[in-house]
Amino acid sequence: MKILAIGAHLDDIELACGGTLAKAVSRNHQVKMLVMSESGYVNYDGRLMRASEIAVQEGKRAAEVLGVNDIEILTFDSKEIPYHFDVIEILDEKIQEYEPDVIFTHWVFDTHQAHEGVAKSSITAARRHNSIYMYEPIYPAGRSYVAFRPQMYIDIGGYEEQKLEALRQHETEYKKFGDQWIEGTRARAAYRGYEMGKKYAEAFEIVRCELAL
């Protein structure tokens, strides 16, 4: 099976479905991470919060921890990845090139504007594909007035530490959010695992799902 995970920024994919990707790699599935920006950004007051070259290095290390050797990083603006034909067309091109069986992308009600733009653009670009899942956002993104609906669960027991170690490779973000970033992610995986009767899990909202019988 060929899996494509799409994220706006370096660390988005690891946060939401890193355990799923690590498990998929271990089962000999083909996995590609497509990141829409180099993820550097400046605060409103002019302070550099994350340098693009550092973010790219961190992202490549994180992918390596997950066992993913196919990571492609595009150069859209970190703060502004709109629901626009420019984004849709390049995603359409990448999807047609890779021909995935399964696509993971952001949740459409995410309150981060770039996440929302990537989610909507992904769904439009993947209009010919039958298995599309939106991964669960985590604070500080995703605090929406609409509730995330966990409709599909993937047991990531045995891969949770690999997921968390991938997050630790994003040293810039780890320094900013601290250990709570890691423990919050672990706690959410434990809660989703509890819901499905497992130790750890990741949850997804379904756009479309093809059931092969």
Tab-separated table of C-alpha atoms in Angstrom:
chain	number	residue	atom	x	y	z
A	1	MET	CA	0.000	0.000	0.000
A	2	LYS	CA	1.159	3.538	-0.798
A	3	ILE	CA	0.469	6.146	1.870
A	4	LEU	CA	0.760	9.914	1.418
A	5	ALA	CA	0.755	12.168	4.484
A	6	ILE	CA	0.359	15.890	3.753
A	7	GLY	CA	1.217	18.615	6.258
A	8	ALA	CA	1.515	22.380	6.229
A	9	HIS	CA	4.593	22.438	8.464
A	10	LEU	CA	7.473	20.284	9.593
A	11	ASP	CA	6.135	18.553	12.754
A	12	ASP	CA	2.413	18.560	11.840
A	13	ILE	CA	2.460	15.047	10.420
A	14	GLU	CA	4.538	13.597	13.263
A	15	LEU	CA	2.204	15.098	15.879
A	16	ALA	CA	-0.937	13.705	14.318
A	17	CYS	CA	-0.062	10.450	12.579
A	18	GLY	CA	3.597	9.717	13.314
A	19	GLY	CA	2.724	6.457	15.020
A	20	THR	CA	0.609	5.363	12.067
A	21	LEU	CA	3.435	6.081	9.630
A	22	ALA	CA	6.025	4.294	11.758
A	23	LYS	CA	3.743	1.264	11.955
A	24	ALA	CA	3.103	1.366	8.199
A	25	VAL	CA	6.829	1.435	7.452
A	26	SER	CA	7.388	-1.524	9.768
A	27	ARG	CA	4.720	-3.440	7.802
A	28	ASN	CA	6.576	-2.692	4.537
A	29	HIS	CA	4.086	-0.161	3.217
A	30	GLN	CA	5.430	2.680	1.089
A	31	VAL	CA	5.172	6.051	2.882
A	32	LYS	CA	5.718	9.591	1.624
A	33	MET	CA	5.599	12.787	3.688
A	34	LEU	CA	4.738	15.924	1.704
A	35	VAL	CA	5.308	19.144	3.662
A	36	MET	CA	4.070	22.346	2.099
A	37	SER	CA	6.523	24.810	3.685
A	38	GLU	CA	10.048	25.009	5.034
A	39	SER	CA	8.313	26.138	8.231
A	40	GLY	CA	10.427	29.117	9.242
A	41	TYR	CA	8.473	32.067	10.599
A	42	VAL	CA	8.769	35.459	12.269
A	43	ASN	CA	6.577	36.656	15.144
A	44	TYR	CA	4.339	39.720	14.744
A	45	ASP	CA	6.920	41.769	16.654
A	46	GLY	CA	9.732	40.819	14.274
A	47	ARG	CA	11.331	38.098	16.395
A	48	LEU	CA	12.598	35.081	14.479
A	49	MET	CA	10.778	32.114	15.976
A	50	ARG	CA	12.051	29.367	13.698
A	51	ALA	CA	14.664	29.484	10.942
A	52	SER	CA	13.722	27.585	7.786
A	53	GLU	CA	17.092	25.868	7.412
A	54	ILE	CA	16.914	24.584	11.005
A	55	ALA	CA	13.300	23.459	10.612
A	56	VAL	CA	14.210	21.480	7.482
A	57	GLN	CA	17.090	19.752	9.258
A	58	GLU	CA	14.828	18.901	12.188
A	59	GLY	CA	12.097	17.607	9.884
A	60	LYS	CA	14.442	15.303	8.014
A	61	ARG	CA	15.737	13.865	11.291
A	62	ALA	CA	12.175	13.304	12.487
A	63	ALA	CA	11.245	11.458	9.286
A	64	GLU	CA	14.332	9.286	9.699
A	65	VAL	CA	13.237	8.344	13.219
A	66	LEU	CA	9.861	7.252	11.837
A	67	GLY	CA	11.652	5.208	9.177
A	68	VAL	CA	10.316	7.384	6.349
A	69	ASN	CA	12.962	7.979	3.677
A	70	ASP	CA	10.675	9.858	1.270
A	71	ILE	CA	10.034	13.386	2.523
A	72	GLU	CA	9.422	16.258	0.116
A	73	ILE	CA	9.409	19.836	1.374
A	74	LEU	CA	7.818	22.593	-0.712
A	75	THR	CA	8.315	26.345	-0.331
A	76	PHE	CA	4.922	27.902	0.343
A	77	ASP	CA	4.806	30.640	2.988
A	78	SER	CA	4.581	29.050	6.446
A	79	LYS	CA	1.800	31.355	7.584
A	80	GLU	CA	-0.158	31.569	4.358
A	81	ILE	CA	-1.025	28.382	2.513
A	82	PRO	CA	-4.490	29.243	1.208
A	83	TYR	CA	-7.303	27.228	-0.306
A	84	HIS	CA	-6.279	28.423	-3.737
A	85	PHE	CA	-5.682	26.968	-7.180
A	86	ASP	CA	-1.888	27.431	-6.828
A	87	VAL	CA	-1.870	25.043	-3.858
A	88	ILE	CA	-4.468	22.713	-5.350
A	89	GLU	CA	-2.592	22.336	-8.635
A	90	ILE	CA	0.738	21.440	-7.087
A	91	LEU	CA	-0.986	18.945	-4.776
A	92	ASP	CA	-2.842	17.534	-7.759
A	93	GLU	CA	0.498	17.097	-9.534
A	94	LYS	CA	2.185	15.433	-6.537
A	95	ILE	CA	-0.763	13.108	-5.944
A	96	GLN	CA	-0.859	12.031	-9.595
A	97	GLU	CA	2.903	11.413	-9.554
A	98	TYR	CA	2.827	9.305	-6.382
A	99	GLU	CA	-0.538	7.539	-6.927
A	100	PRO	CA	-1.288	6.873	-3.238
A	101	ASP	CA	-3.825	4.363	-1.989
A	102	VAL	CA	-4.401	6.363	1.204
A	103	ILE	CA	-4.073	10.089	1.896
A	104	PHE	CA	-3.782	11.730	5.332
A	105	THR	CA	-4.192	15.485	5.654
A	106	HIS	CA	-5.165	18.242	8.099
A	107	TRP	CA	-8.640	18.646	9.592
A	108	VAL	CA	-10.744	21.201	7.705
A	109	PHE	CA	-11.924	22.986	10.874
A	110	ASP	CA	-8.400	23.527	12.240
A	111	THR	CA	-8.059	27.095	13.486
A	112	HIS	CA	-4.558	27.474	12.028
A	113	GLN	CA	-5.197	29.182	8.699
A	114	ALA	CA	-2.419	27.314	6.877
A	115	HIS	CA	-3.688	23.969	8.176
A	116	GLU	CA	-7.199	24.763	6.994
A	117	GLY	CA	-5.921	25.807	3.565
A	118	VAL	CA	-3.914	22.604	3.175
A	119	ALA	CA	-6.858	20.458	4.294
A	120	LYS	CA	-9.285	21.948	1.790
A	121	SER	CA	-6.710	22.012	-1.015
A	122	SER	CA	-5.796	18.363	-0.353
A	123	ILE	CA	-9.416	17.232	-0.524
A	124	THR	CA	-9.972	19.107	-3.777
A	125	ALA	CA	-6.741	17.824	-5.328
A	126	ALA	CA	-7.569	14.260	-4.257
A	127	ARG	CA	-11.016	14.333	-5.852
A	128	ARG	CA	-10.224	11.154	-7.828
A	129	HIS	CA	-9.139	9.211	-4.744
A	130	ASN	CA	-11.365	7.135	-2.493
A	131	SER	CA	-9.520	6.895	0.845
A	132	ILE	CA	-8.858	10.247	2.500
A	133	TYR	CA	-8.520	10.780	6.243
A	134	MET	CA	-8.097	13.970	8.259
A	135	TYR	CA	-5.796	13.676	11.234
A	136	GLU	CA	-6.515	15.118	14.656
A	137	PRO	CA	-5.105	18.559	15.491
A	138	ILE	CA	-3.432	19.306	18.795
A	139	TYR	CA	-2.958	22.494	20.829
A	140	PRO	CA	-2.174	25.268	20.003
A	141	ALA	CA	-3.810	24.474	16.642
A	142	GLY	CA	-7.273	23.074	16.266
A	143	ARG	CA	-9.132	24.799	19.123
A	144	SER	CA	-12.210	25.140	16.965
A	145	TYR	CA	-15.890	25.851	17.555
A	146	VAL	CA	-16.499	22.552	15.723
A	147	ALA	CA	-15.650	19.260	17.414
A	148	PHE	CA	-13.227	16.801	15.834
A	149	ARG	CA	-15.053	13.521	15.196
A	150	PRO	CA	-12.850	10.447	15.781
A	151	GLN	CA	-14.293	8.029	13.228
A	152	MET	CA	-11.323	5.784	12.450
A	153	TYR	CA	-8.717	4.545	14.904
A	154	ILE	CA	-5.291	3.042	14.327
A	155	ASP	CA	-3.613	1.081	17.107
A	156	ILE	CA	-0.079	2.498	17.507
A	157	GLY	CA	0.909	0.428	20.530
A	158	GLY	CA	4.629	-0.264	20.292
A	159	TYR	CA	5.185	2.789	18.067
A	160	GLU	CA	4.274	5.572	20.475
A	161	GLU	CA	7.867	6.091	21.650
A	162	GLN	CA	9.065	6.269	18.053
A	163	LYS	CA	6.438	8.964	17.415
A	164	LEU	CA	7.524	10.959	20.480
A	165	GLU	CA	11.200	10.621	19.623
A	166	ALA	CA	10.427	12.005	16.164
A	167	LEU	CA	8.826	15.020	17.840
A	168	ARG	CA	11.901	15.558	19.989
A	169	GLN	CA	13.921	15.997	16.784
A	170	HIS	CA	12.042	19.275	16.284
A	171	GLU	CA	14.262	20.927	18.857
A	172	THR	CA	13.067	24.458	18.040
A	173	GLU	CA	9.447	23.578	18.806
A	174	TYR	CA	10.384	21.327	21.727
A	175	LYS	CA	12.258	24.213	23.321
A	176	LYS	CA	9.259	26.504	22.834
A	177	PHE	CA	6.565	24.148	24.188
A	178	GLY	CA	8.609	22.055	26.632
A	179	ASP	CA	7.935	18.581	27.993
A	180	GLN	CA	4.188	19.281	28.095
A	181	TRP	CA	4.247	19.124	24.299
A	182	ILE	CA	5.515	15.552	24.456
A	183	GLU	CA	3.381	14.475	27.399
A	184	GLY	CA	0.242	16.064	25.944
A	185	THR	CA	0.784	14.122	22.734
A	186	ARG	CA	1.348	10.906	24.704
A	187	ALA	CA	-1.782	11.542	26.774
A	188	ARG	CA	-3.929	12.048	23.702
A	189	ALA	CA	-2.629	8.799	22.177
A	190	ALA	CA	-3.395	7.026	25.457
A	191	TYR	CA	-6.925	8.471	25.513
A	192	ARG	CA	-7.627	7.435	21.923
A	193	GLY	CA	-6.212	4.025	22.759
A	194	TYR	CA	-8.541	3.772	25.755
A	195	GLU	CA	-11.502	4.543	23.488
A	196	MET	CA	-10.681	1.603	21.218
A	197	GLY	CA	-9.560	-0.818	23.918
A	198	LYS	CA	-5.852	-0.500	23.185
A	199	LYS	CA	-2.963	1.199	24.966
A	200	TYR	CA	-2.197	3.891	22.361
A	201	ALA	CA	-3.956	4.991	19.196
A	202	GLU	CA	-4.329	7.799	16.678
A	203	ALA	CA	-7.749	8.969	15.514
A	204	PHE	CA	-8.931	10.295	12.166
A	205	GLU	CA	-12.023	11.865	10.655
A	206	ILE	CA	-13.119	10.262	7.399
A	207	VAL	CA	-13.581	12.220	4.170
A	208	ARG	CA	-13.954	9.114	2.029
A	209	CYS	CA	-13.142	5.486	2.687
A	210	GLU	CA	-12.925	2.647	0.196
A	211	LEU	CA	-13.527	-0.736	1.781
A	212	ALA	CA	-11.808	-3.519	-0.117
A	213	LEU	CA	-13.677	-6.817	0.203
